[in-house]
XYZ file of C-alpha atoms in Angstrom:
547
model
C 91.723 53.766 -82.278
C 92.981 56.168 -84.941
C 92.197 56.062 -88.645
C 95.187 54.855 -90.623
C 97.483 57.591 -91.913
C 96.766 56.792 -95.576
C 93.079 57.505 -94.933
C 93.939 60.840 -93.332
C 96.096 61.816 -96.297
C 93.379 60.908 -98.761
C 90.816 62.940 -96.882
C 92.857 66.063 -97.359
C 92.348 65.962 -101.124
C 89.193 68.052 -100.818
C 86.920 66.078 -103.127
C 83.639 65.756 -101.231
C 82.422 62.454 -102.670
C 85.785 60.748 -102.352
C 86.323 62.149 -98.859
C 83.010 60.859 -97.628
C 83.547 57.471 -99.181
C 86.894 57.212 -97.419
C 85.342 58.246 -94.100
C 82.875 55.415 -94.367
C 85.556 52.977 -95.442
C 87.895 53.953 -92.637
C 85.225 53.833 -89.979
C 84.095 50.509 -91.370
C 87.550 49.107 -90.636
C 86.960 49.615 -86.932
C 83.927 49.384 -84.693
C 81.190 51.614 -86.138
C 80.663 53.190 -82.738
C 84.354 53.850 -81.964
C 85.163 57.432 -80.951
C 85.834 59.845 -83.818
C 86.654 63.064 -81.962
C 90.381 62.695 -82.688
C 90.223 60.781 -85.959
C 87.878 62.976 -87.993
C 88.117 66.667 -88.691
C 85.109 69.001 -88.489
C 85.033 69.025 -92.307
C 84.905 65.239 -92.380
C 82.096 65.177 -89.821
C 80.143 67.585 -91.976
C 80.802 65.650 -95.175
C 79.528 62.466 -93.549
C 76.283 64.247 -92.718
C 76.081 65.697 -96.245
C 76.491 62.248 -97.781
C 73.843 60.752 -95.498
C 71.346 63.464 -96.448
C 72.364 63.822 -100.105
C 69.149 62.290 -101.417
C 67.279 65.380 -100.191
C 69.445 67.806 -102.158
C 66.921 68.344 -105.013
C 64.176 69.307 -102.544
C 66.609 71.462 -100.590
C 67.758 73.282 -103.698
C 64.181 73.901 -104.822
C 63.396 75.561 -101.501
C 66.508 77.722 -101.641
C 65.588 78.837 -105.145
C 62.151 79.756 -103.840
C 63.742 81.944 -101.158
C 65.762 83.776 -103.785
C 62.589 84.538 -105.751
C 60.606 85.476 -102.632
C 63.307 87.837 -101.453
C 62.979 89.745 -104.702
C 59.292 90.496 -104.149
C 57.432 92.262 -101.382
C 58.305 95.147 -99.091
C 61.388 93.608 -97.429
C 64.848 93.032 -98.859
C 67.297 90.449 -97.455
C 69.459 93.029 -95.691
C 69.437 94.380 -92.157
C 68.775 97.982 -93.192
C 65.503 96.935 -94.823
C 64.559 94.538 -92.040
C 64.827 97.244 -89.387
C 61.587 98.685 -90.828
C 59.732 95.683 -89.356
C 56.935 96.371 -86.864
C 55.149 93.761 -84.795
C 51.507 93.201 -85.830
C 48.561 94.402 -83.767
C 47.276 90.895 -83.083
C 50.547 90.050 -81.345
C 50.835 93.312 -79.427
C 47.306 92.799 -78.120
C 47.605 89.077 -77.357
C 49.864 89.386 -74.284
C 49.777 85.683 -73.370
C 50.864 82.604 -75.322
C 51.651 78.936 -74.727
C 54.970 77.328 -75.642
C 55.127 73.513 -76.040
C 58.325 71.485 -75.658
C 57.391 67.960 -76.729
C 59.541 65.406 -78.456
C 61.615 62.250 -78.130
C 63.294 63.684 -75.014
C 59.953 63.207 -73.242
C 60.553 59.443 -73.279
C 63.530 59.255 -70.872
C 61.868 62.082 -68.901
C 65.030 62.720 -66.931
C 67.173 65.791 -66.296
C 65.752 68.147 -68.897
C 64.901 68.487 -72.572
C 68.682 68.506 -73.148
C 68.799 64.784 -72.363
C 69.685 64.069 -75.998
C 72.980 65.931 -75.531
C 73.706 65.280 -71.881
C 73.320 61.491 -72.159
C 76.538 61.672 -74.212
C 78.363 64.027 -71.818
C 80.638 61.868 -69.704
C 80.371 62.702 -66.015
C 76.862 64.160 -66.248
C 73.936 62.805 -64.251
C 72.170 62.016 -67.525
C 75.144 59.937 -68.723
C 75.141 57.895 -65.512
C 71.363 57.523 -65.557
C 71.398 56.389 -69.167
C 74.038 53.706 -68.654
C 72.315 52.432 -65.511
C 68.843 52.414 -67.056
C 69.347 51.595 -70.745
C 72.944 50.402 -71.129
C 75.972 51.701 -72.967
C 75.410 54.431 -75.598
C 77.058 52.188 -78.184
C 74.208 49.723 -77.681
C 71.288 52.029 -76.874
C 71.550 55.544 -78.233
C 69.171 58.463 -78.416
C 67.711 57.142 -81.679
C 66.464 54.082 -79.794
C 63.994 56.194 -77.829
C 62.076 57.024 -80.992
C 60.011 53.775 -81.147
C 59.008 54.449 -77.542
C 57.683 57.897 -78.459
C 54.194 56.728 -79.419
C 52.032 59.733 -78.443
C 49.115 57.331 -78.125
C 46.974 59.773 -76.128
C 47.808 62.904 -78.111
C 44.566 64.860 -78.661
C 45.310 68.136 -80.431
C 41.722 69.373 -80.088
C 41.796 68.817 -76.313
C 45.115 70.612 -76.064
C 43.838 73.576 -78.041
C 40.707 73.787 -75.899
C 42.821 73.814 -72.723
C 45.017 76.606 -74.080
C 41.938 78.623 -75.007
C 40.502 78.157 -71.529
C 43.856 79.209 -70.068
C 43.412 82.565 -71.748
C 46.217 82.173 -74.285
C 45.890 84.019 -77.585
C 48.675 82.190 -79.442
C 50.383 78.790 -79.210
C 53.961 77.898 -80.212
C 54.877 74.185 -80.373
C 58.470 73.142 -81.011
C 58.694 71.920 -84.612
C 62.251 70.657 -84.163
C 64.365 70.763 -81.050
C 68.153 70.559 -80.772
C 67.879 66.760 -81.025
C 67.168 66.897 -84.785
C 63.856 65.006 -84.724
C 61.253 66.823 -86.816
C 57.776 66.921 -85.281
C 56.324 67.742 -88.697
C 56.084 66.238 -92.189
C 59.472 67.193 -93.584
C 60.589 66.404 -97.131
C 64.185 66.932 -96.044
C 64.562 64.157 -93.478
C 63.667 60.547 -92.761
C 63.744 61.254 -89.019
C 60.298 62.743 -88.529
C 57.214 62.158 -86.391
C 55.314 61.213 -89.558
C 57.727 58.462 -90.570
C 58.678 57.249 -87.081
C 57.424 57.253 -83.496
C 53.929 58.774 -83.399
C 53.459 58.370 -87.199
C 51.554 61.676 -87.131
C 52.133 65.199 -88.384
C 52.122 66.692 -84.906
C 52.672 70.268 -86.059
C 50.065 70.009 -88.814
C 47.428 68.577 -86.504
C 48.151 71.162 -83.834
C 47.989 74.017 -86.333
C 44.474 73.005 -87.391
C 43.227 72.492 -83.821
C 44.737 75.727 -82.513
C 43.316 77.810 -85.329
C 39.931 76.135 -84.906
C 39.885 77.578 -81.367
C 40.446 81.063 -82.783
C 44.049 81.237 -81.575
C 47.128 82.243 -83.526
C 49.520 79.452 -84.449
C 53.290 79.750 -84.222
C 56.161 77.307 -84.085
C 59.763 77.185 -82.963
C 62.847 75.788 -84.650
C 66.009 74.873 -82.775
C 67.614 73.264 -85.821
C 70.620 75.586 -85.763
C 71.979 74.059 -82.553
C 71.894 70.543 -84.005
C 75.159 71.288 -85.812
C 76.971 70.487 -82.550
C 74.357 69.180 -80.164
C 75.358 65.508 -80.302
C 79.090 66.222 -80.561
C 80.072 64.796 -77.172
C 79.099 61.383 -78.481
C 82.236 61.495 -80.631
C 84.477 61.394 -77.556
C 83.764 57.762 -76.633
C 82.154 54.671 -78.127
C 78.594 55.628 -79.030
C 76.132 55.407 -81.895
C 76.815 59.065 -82.758
C 79.973 57.786 -84.494
C 78.103 55.262 -86.620
C 77.780 56.537 -90.230
C 74.408 54.793 -90.540
C 72.901 57.469 -88.287
C 74.740 60.497 -89.641
C 71.574 61.933 -91.161
C 69.890 61.977 -87.749
C 72.788 62.963 -85.513
C 73.990 65.618 -87.957
C 77.566 66.907 -88.192
C 77.827 66.415 -84.414
C 80.653 68.912 -84.205
C 82.615 69.382 -81.017
C 81.548 72.779 -79.822
C 84.258 75.435 -79.446
C 82.744 78.068 -77.193
C 84.432 80.647 -75.001
C 84.281 80.849 -71.188
C 80.637 81.922 -71.409
C 78.915 79.537 -73.812
C 76.070 82.003 -74.331
C 78.398 84.659 -75.778
C 78.506 83.648 -79.418
C 81.139 86.160 -80.475
C 83.640 83.821 -78.815
C 82.212 80.639 -80.363
C 84.351 79.078 -83.121
C 82.357 75.893 -83.707
C 82.619 74.712 -87.310
C 79.524 75.498 -89.388
C 79.510 74.682 -93.101
C 77.643 76.488 -95.855
C 75.846 73.218 -96.491
C 74.509 73.298 -92.937
C 73.406 76.923 -93.304
C 71.654 76.083 -96.575
C 69.892 73.141 -94.950
C 68.782 75.340 -92.054
C 67.381 77.918 -94.457
C 65.621 75.266 -96.526
C 64.045 73.619 -93.477
C 62.830 76.963 -92.157
C 61.384 77.772 -95.569
C 59.633 74.400 -95.614
C 57.983 75.205 -92.281
C 56.874 78.608 -93.551
C 55.442 77.232 -96.792
C 53.710 74.194 -95.346
C 52.303 75.589 -92.084
C 52.147 79.382 -92.574
C 52.922 80.146 -88.917
C 51.994 83.526 -87.503
C 55.120 83.440 -85.328
C 58.504 81.734 -85.437
C 60.661 81.430 -82.334
C 64.369 80.702 -82.668
C 66.696 79.748 -79.860
C 69.884 81.675 -79.248
C 72.359 79.939 -81.545
C 71.092 81.613 -84.719
C 73.136 84.490 -83.309
C 76.309 82.592 -84.208
C 78.341 84.781 -86.613
C 78.066 82.221 -89.421
C 74.288 82.810 -89.651
C 74.638 86.543 -90.367
C 74.071 86.143 -94.127
C 71.402 83.425 -93.985
C 69.181 85.167 -91.461
C 68.264 88.187 -93.607
C 67.296 85.854 -96.464
C 64.942 83.936 -94.200
C 63.492 87.043 -92.569
C 62.774 88.828 -95.830
C 61.134 85.704 -97.259
C 58.961 85.210 -94.169
C 58.031 88.859 -93.702
C 57.074 89.128 -97.371
C 55.102 85.875 -97.227
C 53.245 86.961 -94.112
C 52.840 90.652 -94.886
C 49.055 90.457 -95.244
C 48.378 88.678 -91.934
C 51.265 90.109 -89.889
C 53.940 87.742 -88.599
C 56.470 87.672 -85.769
C 60.008 86.354 -85.344
C 61.395 86.180 -81.820
C 65.118 86.647 -81.280
C 67.475 87.025 -78.327
C 69.830 89.907 -77.510
C 72.366 90.558 -80.246
C 71.073 88.062 -82.808
C 69.297 90.592 -85.053
C 69.901 94.207 -85.908
C 67.757 96.219 -83.475
C 64.119 96.242 -84.490
C 64.383 93.535 -87.185
C 62.161 91.244 -85.090
C 60.656 90.950 -81.617
C 63.133 90.750 -78.747
C 62.714 87.733 -76.461
C 64.200 87.623 -72.956
C 64.427 83.971 -71.946
C 63.458 83.286 -68.329
C 63.858 86.964 -67.551
C 62.341 90.404 -67.409
C 63.141 94.003 -68.229
C 63.379 96.700 -65.593
C 61.376 99.314 -67.476
C 59.054 99.990 -70.388
C 60.602 98.888 -73.668
C 60.022 101.207 -76.651
C 59.013 98.325 -78.933
C 57.001 95.226 -78.144
C 58.971 92.361 -76.578
C 58.437 88.956 -75.011
C 59.629 86.820 -72.159
C 59.410 83.042 -72.216
C 59.597 80.778 -69.211
C 58.460 77.306 -68.257
C 55.503 76.460 -66.061
C 57.716 73.798 -64.470
C 60.679 74.616 -62.320
C 63.359 72.253 -63.629
C 62.788 71.610 -67.316
C 61.103 72.784 -70.513
C 60.309 69.224 -71.544
C 58.523 66.690 -69.361
C 60.569 65.026 -66.637
C 59.337 62.829 -63.847
C 58.706 64.398 -60.448
C 58.953 67.959 -61.734
C 57.257 70.754 -59.785
C 55.303 73.732 -61.059
C 55.181 77.444 -60.520
C 52.095 78.671 -58.698
C 49.331 80.511 -60.567
C 50.120 83.570 -58.463
C 53.771 83.635 -59.559
C 52.747 83.463 -63.208
C 49.962 86.057 -62.904
C 52.410 88.439 -61.222
C 54.954 87.799 -63.979
C 52.297 88.432 -66.625
C 51.257 91.721 -65.007
C 54.854 92.904 -64.741
C 55.709 92.015 -68.346
C 52.551 93.515 -69.829
C 53.086 96.759 -67.900
C 56.459 97.033 -69.653
C 55.068 96.561 -73.177
C 55.661 92.806 -73.349
C 54.087 89.402 -73.826
C 54.477 86.248 -71.754
C 55.067 82.936 -73.560
C 54.527 80.201 -70.978
C 55.905 76.736 -71.703
C 54.413 73.330 -70.887
C 55.961 69.886 -71.377
C 53.587 67.001 -72.217
C 54.422 63.391 -71.421
C 55.604 61.068 -74.183
C 52.122 59.584 -74.470
C 50.648 62.992 -75.278
C 49.077 63.746 -71.910
C 49.678 67.175 -70.392
C 50.512 66.606 -66.695
C 47.618 67.379 -64.383
C 49.711 69.789 -62.337
C 50.357 71.901 -65.424
C 46.703 71.720 -66.464
C 45.590 72.926 -63.046
C 47.904 75.940 -63.158
C 46.713 76.835 -66.664
C 43.092 76.656 -65.597
C 43.709 78.971 -62.648
C 45.468 81.470 -64.913
C 42.539 81.292 -67.295
C 40.120 81.924 -64.448
C 42.010 85.046 -63.443
C 42.111 86.328 -67.009
C 38.384 85.783 -67.504
C 37.776 88.192 -64.654
C 40.628 90.640 -65.143
C 41.524 90.308 -68.814
C 40.452 93.854 -69.666
C 43.595 95.069 -67.873
C 45.771 92.731 -69.954
C 44.477 92.073 -73.478
C 44.931 94.966 -75.875
C 46.365 97.161 -73.139
C 49.187 99.674 -73.457
C 51.788 100.875 -70.960
C 51.050 103.936 -68.837
C 53.590 106.718 -68.179
C 55.340 104.377 -65.737
C 55.138 100.615 -65.488
C 54.501 100.458 -61.749
C 55.640 101.238 -58.248
C 56.481 99.468 -55.019
C 59.378 98.220 -52.922
C 60.033 94.946 -54.763
C 62.712 95.297 -57.403
C 62.537 93.167 -60.524
C 65.875 91.645 -61.517
C 66.463 92.331 -65.201
C 68.109 90.127 -67.820
C 67.941 86.555 -69.045
C 67.691 83.613 -66.648
C 66.942 85.924 -63.735
C 63.260 85.163 -63.189
C 63.822 83.221 -59.975
C 65.761 86.106 -58.398
C 62.817 88.500 -58.047
C 61.437 88.385 -54.518
C 57.701 87.896 -53.860
C 55.624 90.997 -54.447
C 53.688 92.817 -51.724
C 50.472 94.815 -51.403
C 52.529 97.956 -51.994
C 53.560 96.742 -55.451
C 51.414 97.927 -58.370
C 51.649 97.473 -62.113
C 49.882 99.878 -64.473
C 48.286 99.396 -67.889
C 45.852 101.473 -69.919
C 42.974 100.531 -72.176
C 39.337 101.305 -72.908
C 40.023 104.878 -71.843
C 40.859 103.679 -68.319
C 43.922 103.289 -66.152
C 44.323 99.852 -64.584
C 46.279 99.488 -61.367
C 47.113 95.841 -60.683
C 47.846 95.374 -56.995
C 50.088 92.366 -56.410
C 48.948 91.699 -52.861
C 45.978 92.487 -50.610
C 46.625 95.017 -47.824
C 45.926 93.509 -44.427
C 44.181 96.610 -43.156
C 42.389 97.295 -46.430
C 44.310 100.546 -46.883
C 46.336 101.147 -50.035
C 48.097 104.123 -51.573
C 49.030 104.573 -55.232
C 51.760 107.204 -55.093
C 52.062 107.557 -58.880
C 48.576 109.065 -59.217
C 48.594 112.812 -58.586
C 45.869 115.396 -58.186
C 46.529 116.630 -61.731
C 45.460 113.240 -63.073
C 41.878 114.015 -62.132
C 40.564 110.759 -60.680
C 36.831 110.419 -61.261
C 36.091 106.889 -60.032
C 37.728 103.678 -58.827
C 36.269 100.181 -59.096
C 37.444 96.668 -58.356
C 37.236 94.774 -61.636
C 36.567 91.482 -59.825
C 33.138 92.571 -58.561
C 32.525 95.903 -60.273
C 31.924 97.643 -56.956
C 33.179 101.185 -56.303
C 36.184 101.672 -54.061
C 36.232 104.690 -51.708
C 39.157 106.935 -52.508
C 40.735 110.202 -51.483
C 43.377 112.161 -53.366
C 46.170 113.468 -51.156
C 49.532 115.038 -51.780
C 51.330 111.695 -51.510
C 48.984 109.868 -53.892
C 45.605 108.196 -54.248
C 44.398 106.637 -50.980
C 42.054 103.647 -51.283
C 39.849 101.847 -48.773
C 39.421 98.232 -49.845
C 37.265 95.497 -48.268
C 38.742 93.639 -45.330
C 38.911 90.371 -47.259
C 40.460 89.906 -50.726
C 38.099 90.134 -53.663
C 39.420 87.646 -56.176
C 42.844 86.012 -56.033
C 46.502 86.354 -57.045
C 46.402 90.004 -58.158
C 43.696 92.639 -57.769
C 42.783 94.984 -60.601
C 41.495 98.476 -59.984
C 39.729 100.227 -62.850
C 40.429 103.940 -62.520
C 38.715 106.611 -64.557
C 40.837 109.707 -64.998
C 40.287 113.029 -66.682
C 39.839 112.319 -70.385
C 43.304 113.453 -71.365
C 44.897 111.073 -68.874
C 43.329 107.779 -69.921
C 45.413 107.075 -73.010
C 48.783 105.379 -73.148
C 51.845 107.595 -73.338
């Protein structure tokens, strides 16, 4: 059903308050959940959201004014030339291993992935069919109706933080707001928060205290940018996304206009208003001011061209605010000017040593970042091998877990974390605080570079090594145990001056012989340790440092 032509004509006047009032009046003349994809323009969608969130404008404006003042003080200016002087802090470079947490309302349906909030409105998707079969039509039961079921009754932030510490993580990054628009923190800019609804708890605040109490660094992630369009498919049929009563929660819900490759944002022409950009900047500032994170992770859509002017304002404010303690912002390829933050390669690796510190993030589970039923998990060996490869190339690994809606971390994920922690307790000297050697490694197994390529690397062998340096030593991490106990490290030459070789797992010396083709080692018949085997190699003094 289309809005009457007189409504359409009135909406073209351009007066925001009148336009919004007419939107509500016109929608009110039909079913509140009737499709709006063809009856409302992107500007009208945005104005409806603005009207629904107008009561927060004084708080929003106060935060934006604070950014303007903060950008005028401190070492960084809000321009890319200044921001390229950024350097990652030592604590982060040395940490090597962090935990990512995807937990939110999407954990309630526990189906498909953490994108359930979008896909349940995508006609023809498995999530759409599942939703209708399980909960009914989206006009009767929408995403908002999962919130009362998100009770988090067993959420124990201290227990979580203890587990992450035992897993060997040095920093933890929970999602403060995912694409679904539900804030997991105490926001003054929204009614749709975990403090006011669902758990009735400041999840981010409680986690920040527990994580820091364990001596770990606290970060957070914001995926607010994507919410501009995330619920847009709900406008194409009768659903609660069209109902003006929920415009504050569902946001502008724009229909996304991406090119053939939705990840290439240069071809994305989705409508983004200045009001939305201002709200994004204010919400990010609120997170910085209230929780003082040591790290902020953003998903890829902040690379949309419309964010080019807002990003430098946020970065300068955050870098100036965190100058004393040293802070990190993770970004994907092409989103920032080179060097203005820390590059993150999602579910992927690099093929060589990167000149500046970088990070990869991947999920411990195979099918989703958030909790879904019957998910499976990567083995501890796969993750230890990934960690060794990334660290050898000057990177960090941020490993994601997805708790259940009740706040319990699945036992399968806990078990994997504990095994990783056990390996790091034994072999951590080759990881924490280490630096790359003159080459990252050697061996026949080629690592596939780029984003979303982590499942394409074949299993490593006993001929695959990764190298790090630290404590005046070279560490050779062997990614398999040779069946005959014989191993050769071809990268080590006579000029390196090997003085001793030990297995870190038991501290015992390893017989060695330097030959023209490399360092020959005689290892025990049976593996000492598990997953990956670290050799501590003492070289001539001039060879022990990173290059």
